[in-house]
CSV table of C-alpha atoms in Angstrom, one decimal:
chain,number,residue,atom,x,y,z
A,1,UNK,CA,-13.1,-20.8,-15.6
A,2,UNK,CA,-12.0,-17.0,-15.6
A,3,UNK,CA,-12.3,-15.1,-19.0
A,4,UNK,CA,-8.8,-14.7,-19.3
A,5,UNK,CA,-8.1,-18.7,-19.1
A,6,UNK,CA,-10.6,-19.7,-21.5
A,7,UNK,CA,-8.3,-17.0,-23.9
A,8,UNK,CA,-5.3,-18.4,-23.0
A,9,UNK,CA,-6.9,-22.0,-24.4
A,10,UNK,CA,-8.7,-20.5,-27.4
A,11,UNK,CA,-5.4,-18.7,-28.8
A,12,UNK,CA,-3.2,-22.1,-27.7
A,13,UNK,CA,-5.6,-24.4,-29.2
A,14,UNK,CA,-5.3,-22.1,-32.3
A,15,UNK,CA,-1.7,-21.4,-32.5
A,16,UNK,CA,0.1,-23.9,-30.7
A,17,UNK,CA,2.0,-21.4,-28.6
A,18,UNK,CA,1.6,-18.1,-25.9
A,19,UNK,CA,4.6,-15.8,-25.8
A,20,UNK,CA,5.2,-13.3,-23.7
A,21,UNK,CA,3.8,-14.3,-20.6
A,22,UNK,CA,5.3,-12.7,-17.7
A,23,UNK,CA,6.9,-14.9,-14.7
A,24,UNK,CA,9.8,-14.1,-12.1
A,25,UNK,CA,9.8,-10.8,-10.9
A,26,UNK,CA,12.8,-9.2,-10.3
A,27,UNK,CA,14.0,-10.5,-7.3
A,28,UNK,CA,12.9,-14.0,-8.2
A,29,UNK,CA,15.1,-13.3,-11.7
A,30,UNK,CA,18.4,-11.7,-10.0
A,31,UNK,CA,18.6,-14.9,-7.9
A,32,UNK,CA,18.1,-17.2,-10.4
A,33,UNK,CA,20.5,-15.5,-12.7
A,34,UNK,CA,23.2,-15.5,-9.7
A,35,UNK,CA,22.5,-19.4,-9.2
A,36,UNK,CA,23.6,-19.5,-12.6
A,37,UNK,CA,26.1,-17.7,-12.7
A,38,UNK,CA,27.6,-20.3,-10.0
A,39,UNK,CA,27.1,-23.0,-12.3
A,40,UNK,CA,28.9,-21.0,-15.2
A,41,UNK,CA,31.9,-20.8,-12.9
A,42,UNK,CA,31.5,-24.4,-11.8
A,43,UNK,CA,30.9,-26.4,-15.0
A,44,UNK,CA,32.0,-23.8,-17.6
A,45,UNK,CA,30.4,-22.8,-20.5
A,46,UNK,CA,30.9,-25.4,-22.7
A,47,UNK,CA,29.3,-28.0,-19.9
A,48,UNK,CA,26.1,-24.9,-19.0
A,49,UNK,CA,26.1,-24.7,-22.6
A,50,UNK,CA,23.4,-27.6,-23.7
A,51,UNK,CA,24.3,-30.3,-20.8
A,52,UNK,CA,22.5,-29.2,-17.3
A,53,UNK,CA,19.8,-31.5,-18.0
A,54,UNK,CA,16.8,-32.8,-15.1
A,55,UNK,CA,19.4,-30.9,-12.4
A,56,UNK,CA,15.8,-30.1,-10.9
A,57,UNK,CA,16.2,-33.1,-8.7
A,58,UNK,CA,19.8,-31.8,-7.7
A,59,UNK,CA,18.8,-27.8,-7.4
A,60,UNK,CA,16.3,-26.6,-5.0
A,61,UNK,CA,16.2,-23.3,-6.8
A,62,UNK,CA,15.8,-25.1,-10.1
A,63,UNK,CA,12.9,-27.2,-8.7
A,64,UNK,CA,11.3,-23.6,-7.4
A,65,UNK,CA,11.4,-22.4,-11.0
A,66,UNK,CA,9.8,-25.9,-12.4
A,67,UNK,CA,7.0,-25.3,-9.8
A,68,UNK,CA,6.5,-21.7,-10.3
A,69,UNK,CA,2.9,-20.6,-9.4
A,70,UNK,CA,2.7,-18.3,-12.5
A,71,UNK,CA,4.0,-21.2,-14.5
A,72,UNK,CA,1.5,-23.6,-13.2
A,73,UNK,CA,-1.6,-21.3,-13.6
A,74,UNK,CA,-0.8,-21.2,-17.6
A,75,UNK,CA,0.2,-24.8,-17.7
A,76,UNK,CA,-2.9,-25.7,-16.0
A,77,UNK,CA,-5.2,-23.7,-17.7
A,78,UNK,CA,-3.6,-25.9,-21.0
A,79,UNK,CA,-3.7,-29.5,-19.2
A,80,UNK,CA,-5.7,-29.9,-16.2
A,81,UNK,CA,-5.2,-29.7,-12.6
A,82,UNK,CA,-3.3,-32.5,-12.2
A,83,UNK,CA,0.3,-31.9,-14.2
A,84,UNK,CA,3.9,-34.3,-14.6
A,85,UNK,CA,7.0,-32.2,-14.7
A,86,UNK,CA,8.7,-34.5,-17.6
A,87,UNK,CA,11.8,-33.0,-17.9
A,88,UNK,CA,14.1,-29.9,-18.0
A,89,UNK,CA,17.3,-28.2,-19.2
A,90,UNK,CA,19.4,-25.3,-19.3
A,91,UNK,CA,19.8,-24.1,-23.0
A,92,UNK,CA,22.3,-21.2,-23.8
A,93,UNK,CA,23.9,-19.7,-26.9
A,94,UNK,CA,26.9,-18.0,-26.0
A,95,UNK,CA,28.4,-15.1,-28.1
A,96,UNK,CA,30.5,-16.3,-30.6
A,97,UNK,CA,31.4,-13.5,-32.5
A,98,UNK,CA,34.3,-11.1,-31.6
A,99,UNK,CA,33.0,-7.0,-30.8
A,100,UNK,CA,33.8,-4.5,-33.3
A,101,UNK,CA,38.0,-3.8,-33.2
A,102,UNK,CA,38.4,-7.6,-33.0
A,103,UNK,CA,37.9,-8.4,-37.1
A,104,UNK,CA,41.0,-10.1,-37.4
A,105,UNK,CA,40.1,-12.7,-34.7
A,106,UNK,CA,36.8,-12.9,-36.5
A,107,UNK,CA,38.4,-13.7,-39.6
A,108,UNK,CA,40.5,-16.7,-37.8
A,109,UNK,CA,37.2,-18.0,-36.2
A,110,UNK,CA,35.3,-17.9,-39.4
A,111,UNK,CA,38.0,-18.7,-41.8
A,112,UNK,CA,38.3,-22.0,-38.8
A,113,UNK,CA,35.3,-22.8,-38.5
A,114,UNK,CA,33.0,-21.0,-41.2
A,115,UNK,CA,30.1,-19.2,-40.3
A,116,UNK,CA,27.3,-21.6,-40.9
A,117,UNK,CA,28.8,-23.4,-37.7
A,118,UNK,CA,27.7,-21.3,-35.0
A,119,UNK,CA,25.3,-23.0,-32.6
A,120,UNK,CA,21.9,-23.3,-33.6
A,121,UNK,CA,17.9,-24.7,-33.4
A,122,UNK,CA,16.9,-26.4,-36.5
A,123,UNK,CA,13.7,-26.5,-37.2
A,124,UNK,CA,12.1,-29.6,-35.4
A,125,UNK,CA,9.1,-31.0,-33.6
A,126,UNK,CA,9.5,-31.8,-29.9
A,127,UNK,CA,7.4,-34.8,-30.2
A,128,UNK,CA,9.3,-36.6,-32.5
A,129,UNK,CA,12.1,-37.1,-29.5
A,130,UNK,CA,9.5,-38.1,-26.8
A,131,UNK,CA,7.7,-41.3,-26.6
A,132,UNK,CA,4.7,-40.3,-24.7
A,133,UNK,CA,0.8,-41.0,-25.5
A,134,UNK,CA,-2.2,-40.4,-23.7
A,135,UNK,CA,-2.1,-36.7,-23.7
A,136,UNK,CA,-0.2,-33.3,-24.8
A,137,UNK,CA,3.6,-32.6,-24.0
A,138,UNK,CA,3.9,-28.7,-23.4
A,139,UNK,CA,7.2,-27.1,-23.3
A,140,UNK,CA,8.0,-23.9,-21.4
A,141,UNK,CA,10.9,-21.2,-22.3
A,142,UNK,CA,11.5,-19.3,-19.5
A,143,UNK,CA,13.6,-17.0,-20.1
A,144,UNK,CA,17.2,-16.4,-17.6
A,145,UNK,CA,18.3,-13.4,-20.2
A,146,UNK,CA,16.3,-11.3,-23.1
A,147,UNK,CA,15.7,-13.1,-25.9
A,148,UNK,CA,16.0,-11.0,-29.3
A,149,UNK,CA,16.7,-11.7,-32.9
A,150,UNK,CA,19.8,-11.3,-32.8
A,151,UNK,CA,20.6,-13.9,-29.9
A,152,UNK,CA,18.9,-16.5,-31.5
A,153,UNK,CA,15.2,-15.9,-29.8
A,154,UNK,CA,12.9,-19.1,-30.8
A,155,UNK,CA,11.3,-18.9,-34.1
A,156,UNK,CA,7.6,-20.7,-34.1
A,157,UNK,CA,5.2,-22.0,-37.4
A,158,UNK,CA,1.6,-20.6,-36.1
A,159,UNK,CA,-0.6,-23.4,-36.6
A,160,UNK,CA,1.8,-26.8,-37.2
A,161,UNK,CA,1.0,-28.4,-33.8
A,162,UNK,CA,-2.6,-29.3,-35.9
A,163,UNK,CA,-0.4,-31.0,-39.3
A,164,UNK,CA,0.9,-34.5,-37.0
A,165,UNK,CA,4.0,-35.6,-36.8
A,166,UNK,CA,6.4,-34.8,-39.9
A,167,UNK,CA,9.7,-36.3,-41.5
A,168,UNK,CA,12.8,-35.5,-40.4
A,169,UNK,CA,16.2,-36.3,-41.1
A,170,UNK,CA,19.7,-36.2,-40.2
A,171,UNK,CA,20.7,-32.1,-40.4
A,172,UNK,CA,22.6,-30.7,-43.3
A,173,UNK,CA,24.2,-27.8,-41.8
A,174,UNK,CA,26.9,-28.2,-38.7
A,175,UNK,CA,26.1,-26.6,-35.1
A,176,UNK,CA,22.6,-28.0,-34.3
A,177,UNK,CA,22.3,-28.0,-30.8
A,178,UNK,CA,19.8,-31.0,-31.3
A,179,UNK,CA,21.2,-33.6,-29.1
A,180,UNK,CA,20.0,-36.2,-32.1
A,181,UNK,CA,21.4,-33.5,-35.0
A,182,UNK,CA,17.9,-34.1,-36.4
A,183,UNK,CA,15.7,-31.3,-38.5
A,184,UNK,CA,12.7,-30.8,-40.6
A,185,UNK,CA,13.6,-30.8,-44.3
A,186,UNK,CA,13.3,-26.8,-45.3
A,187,UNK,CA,10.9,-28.0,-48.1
A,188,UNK,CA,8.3,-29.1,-45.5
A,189,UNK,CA,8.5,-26.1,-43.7
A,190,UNK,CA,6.8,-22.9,-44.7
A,191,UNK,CA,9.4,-20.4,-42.8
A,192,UNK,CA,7.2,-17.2,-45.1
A,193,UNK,CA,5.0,-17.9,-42.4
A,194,UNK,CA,7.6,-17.9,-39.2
A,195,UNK,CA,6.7,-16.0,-36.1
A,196,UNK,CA,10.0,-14.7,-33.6
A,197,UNK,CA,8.5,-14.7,-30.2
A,198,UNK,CA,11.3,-12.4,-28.4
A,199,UNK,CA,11.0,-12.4,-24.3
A,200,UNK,CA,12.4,-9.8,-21.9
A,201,UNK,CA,14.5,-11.2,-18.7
A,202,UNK,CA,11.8,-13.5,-16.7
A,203,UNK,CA,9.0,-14.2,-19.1
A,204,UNK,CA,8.1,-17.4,-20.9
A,205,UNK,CA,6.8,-18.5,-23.6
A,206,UNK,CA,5.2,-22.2,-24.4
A,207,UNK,CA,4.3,-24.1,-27.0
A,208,UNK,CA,2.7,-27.8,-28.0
A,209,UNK,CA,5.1,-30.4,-28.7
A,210,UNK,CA,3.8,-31.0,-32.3
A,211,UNK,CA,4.1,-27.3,-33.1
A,212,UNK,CA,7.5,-26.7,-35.2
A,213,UNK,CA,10.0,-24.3,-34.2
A,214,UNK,CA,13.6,-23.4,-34.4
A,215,UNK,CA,15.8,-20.5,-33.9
A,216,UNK,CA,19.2,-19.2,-35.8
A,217,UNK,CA,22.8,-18.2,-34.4
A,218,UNK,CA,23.5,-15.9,-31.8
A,219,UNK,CA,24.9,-13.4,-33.9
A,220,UNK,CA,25.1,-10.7,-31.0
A,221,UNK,CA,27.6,-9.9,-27.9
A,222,UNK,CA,24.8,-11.1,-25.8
A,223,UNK,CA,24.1,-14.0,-23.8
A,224,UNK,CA,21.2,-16.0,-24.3
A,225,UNK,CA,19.6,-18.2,-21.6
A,226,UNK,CA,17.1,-19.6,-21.1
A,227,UNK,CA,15.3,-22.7,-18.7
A,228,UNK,CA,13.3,-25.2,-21.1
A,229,UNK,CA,10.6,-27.4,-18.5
A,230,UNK,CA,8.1,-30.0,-20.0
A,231,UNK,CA,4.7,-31.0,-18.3
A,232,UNK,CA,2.3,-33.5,-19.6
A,233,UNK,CA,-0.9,-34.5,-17.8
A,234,UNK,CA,-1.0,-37.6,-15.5
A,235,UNK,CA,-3.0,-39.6,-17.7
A,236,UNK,CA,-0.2,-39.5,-20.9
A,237,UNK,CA,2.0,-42.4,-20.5
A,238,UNK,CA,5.6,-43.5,-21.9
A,239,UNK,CA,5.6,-45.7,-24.6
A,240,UNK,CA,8.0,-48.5,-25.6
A,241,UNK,CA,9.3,-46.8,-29.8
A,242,UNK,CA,12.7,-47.4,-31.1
A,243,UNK,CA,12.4,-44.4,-32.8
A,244,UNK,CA,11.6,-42.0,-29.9
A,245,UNK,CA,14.0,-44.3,-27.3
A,246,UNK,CA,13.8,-41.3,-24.6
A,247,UNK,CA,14.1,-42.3,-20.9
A,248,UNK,CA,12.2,-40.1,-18.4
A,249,UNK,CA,13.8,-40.6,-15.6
A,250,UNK,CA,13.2,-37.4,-13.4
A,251,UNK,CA,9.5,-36.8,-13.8
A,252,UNK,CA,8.3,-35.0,-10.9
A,253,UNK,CA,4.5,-34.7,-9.5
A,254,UNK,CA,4.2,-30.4,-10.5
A,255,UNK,CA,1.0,-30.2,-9.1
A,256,UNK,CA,-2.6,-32.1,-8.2
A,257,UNK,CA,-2.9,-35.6,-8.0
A,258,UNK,CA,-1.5,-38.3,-9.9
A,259,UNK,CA,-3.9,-41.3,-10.2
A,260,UNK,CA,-2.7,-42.7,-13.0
A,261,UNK,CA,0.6,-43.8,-11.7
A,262,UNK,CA,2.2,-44.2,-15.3
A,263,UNK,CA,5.6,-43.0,-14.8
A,264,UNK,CA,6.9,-44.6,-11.7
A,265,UNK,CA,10.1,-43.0,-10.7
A,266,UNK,CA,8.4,-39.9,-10.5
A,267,UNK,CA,9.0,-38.0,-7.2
A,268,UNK,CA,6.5,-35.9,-5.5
């Protein structure tokens, strides 16, 4: 174990996440960005928005990025040698809001649809959607375009992964992009503490799937992409919980050996 891992585990273990951690170079993030952009034209943005989910299995290139050697040397370093791909998805927050010289078509789209419904993150657990046990779920956010404050760049609670699971409830506000529209009541969440972990073009962040997080509006011109991939190790398992009902259906072998054999659709 090099220096630099044991790091990597000491602050993860600590703060639940690592951001920036650099991945494509810039080859490797102008072609992925181009296979995008043929899905964009393809599916359209409403479709690219939130809905290109396990297209790993479909995409060679999207597989590539899943199995990334720089994304499996920090995703190793967190689980072991022997890693599950769980899951994946495109996640992008398009520009909503009109450029300067277009205020009266702002007006019409707020006055429509008022300003508090412009897609966003509430703040949320990952865990409390996935019914695995027997180890950690990490999530990966590799990032396809920068990811700033003003696009709506994750927001992360240092620390929360170590508090267990907490409540959450039905969101007040309209435009979660939370496929369940679930959030963490504000009351339980101590945003004075909030850390934005911004990311330049083709470097990730992660972060443990009990550690809460969020992030706001796209209030820019900007694009904001990005590639979310989950890995647990081959000894968690999928449990059987009304309240956490999700399917994994696409799990992939990411790297190692599986000899647990707990999810059995997985591909290798």
């Amino acid at each position: 174990m090099t220096t630099s891992t044991t790091k990597l585990q000491e602050s993860y273990n600590q703060q639940g996440f690592l951001s920036p951690l650099p991945v494509l170079n810039e080859m490797e993030l102008r072609e992925a960005r181009q296979a995008f952009s043929k899905l964009e034209e393809e599916f359209g943005e409403d479709y690219t928005q939130y809905s290109l989910h396990n297209v790993h299995l479909q995409y060679p290139w999207v597989m590539n990025l899943t199995k990334h050697p720089r994304v499996l040397q920090v995703i190793q370093a967190i689980l072991g040698s022997d890693v599950i791909l769980l899951d994946s998805r495109f996640i992008c927050k398009y520009p909503v809001l009109k450029p300067a010289g277009h205020e009266e078509n702002k007006n019409e789209t707020d006055e429509k649809n008022g300003e508090n419904e412009l897609p966003y993150v509430a703040w949320h657990q990952d865990m409390r959607y996935w019914g695995i046990a027997g180890g950690p779920v990490v999530s990966v956010w590799l990032a396809l375009d920068d990811s700033e404050k003003e696009n709506g760049a994750l927001q992360v609670i240092p620390g929360t992964h170590c508090s267990g699971m907490l409540p959450h409830r039905q969101a007040i506000r309209s435009g979660n992009m939370l496929s369940v529209n679930q959030e963490i009541p504000e009351e339980l969440v101590q945003m004075e503490e909030a850390v934005f972990c911004p990311l330049r073009a083709g470097q990730m962040s992660i972060h443990d799937g009990f550690l809460v997080h969020g992030s706001d509006s796209n209030t820019s011109q900007k694009r904001r992409c990005g590639f979310v991939i989950r890995y647990v190790p081959t000894c968690a398992y999928p449990i059987e919980d009304p309240d956490r009902p999700r399917k994994f259906q696409s799990t992939v072998l990411a790297c190692g050996v599986d000899h647990f054999n707990n999810f059995s659709n997985k591909s290798t």
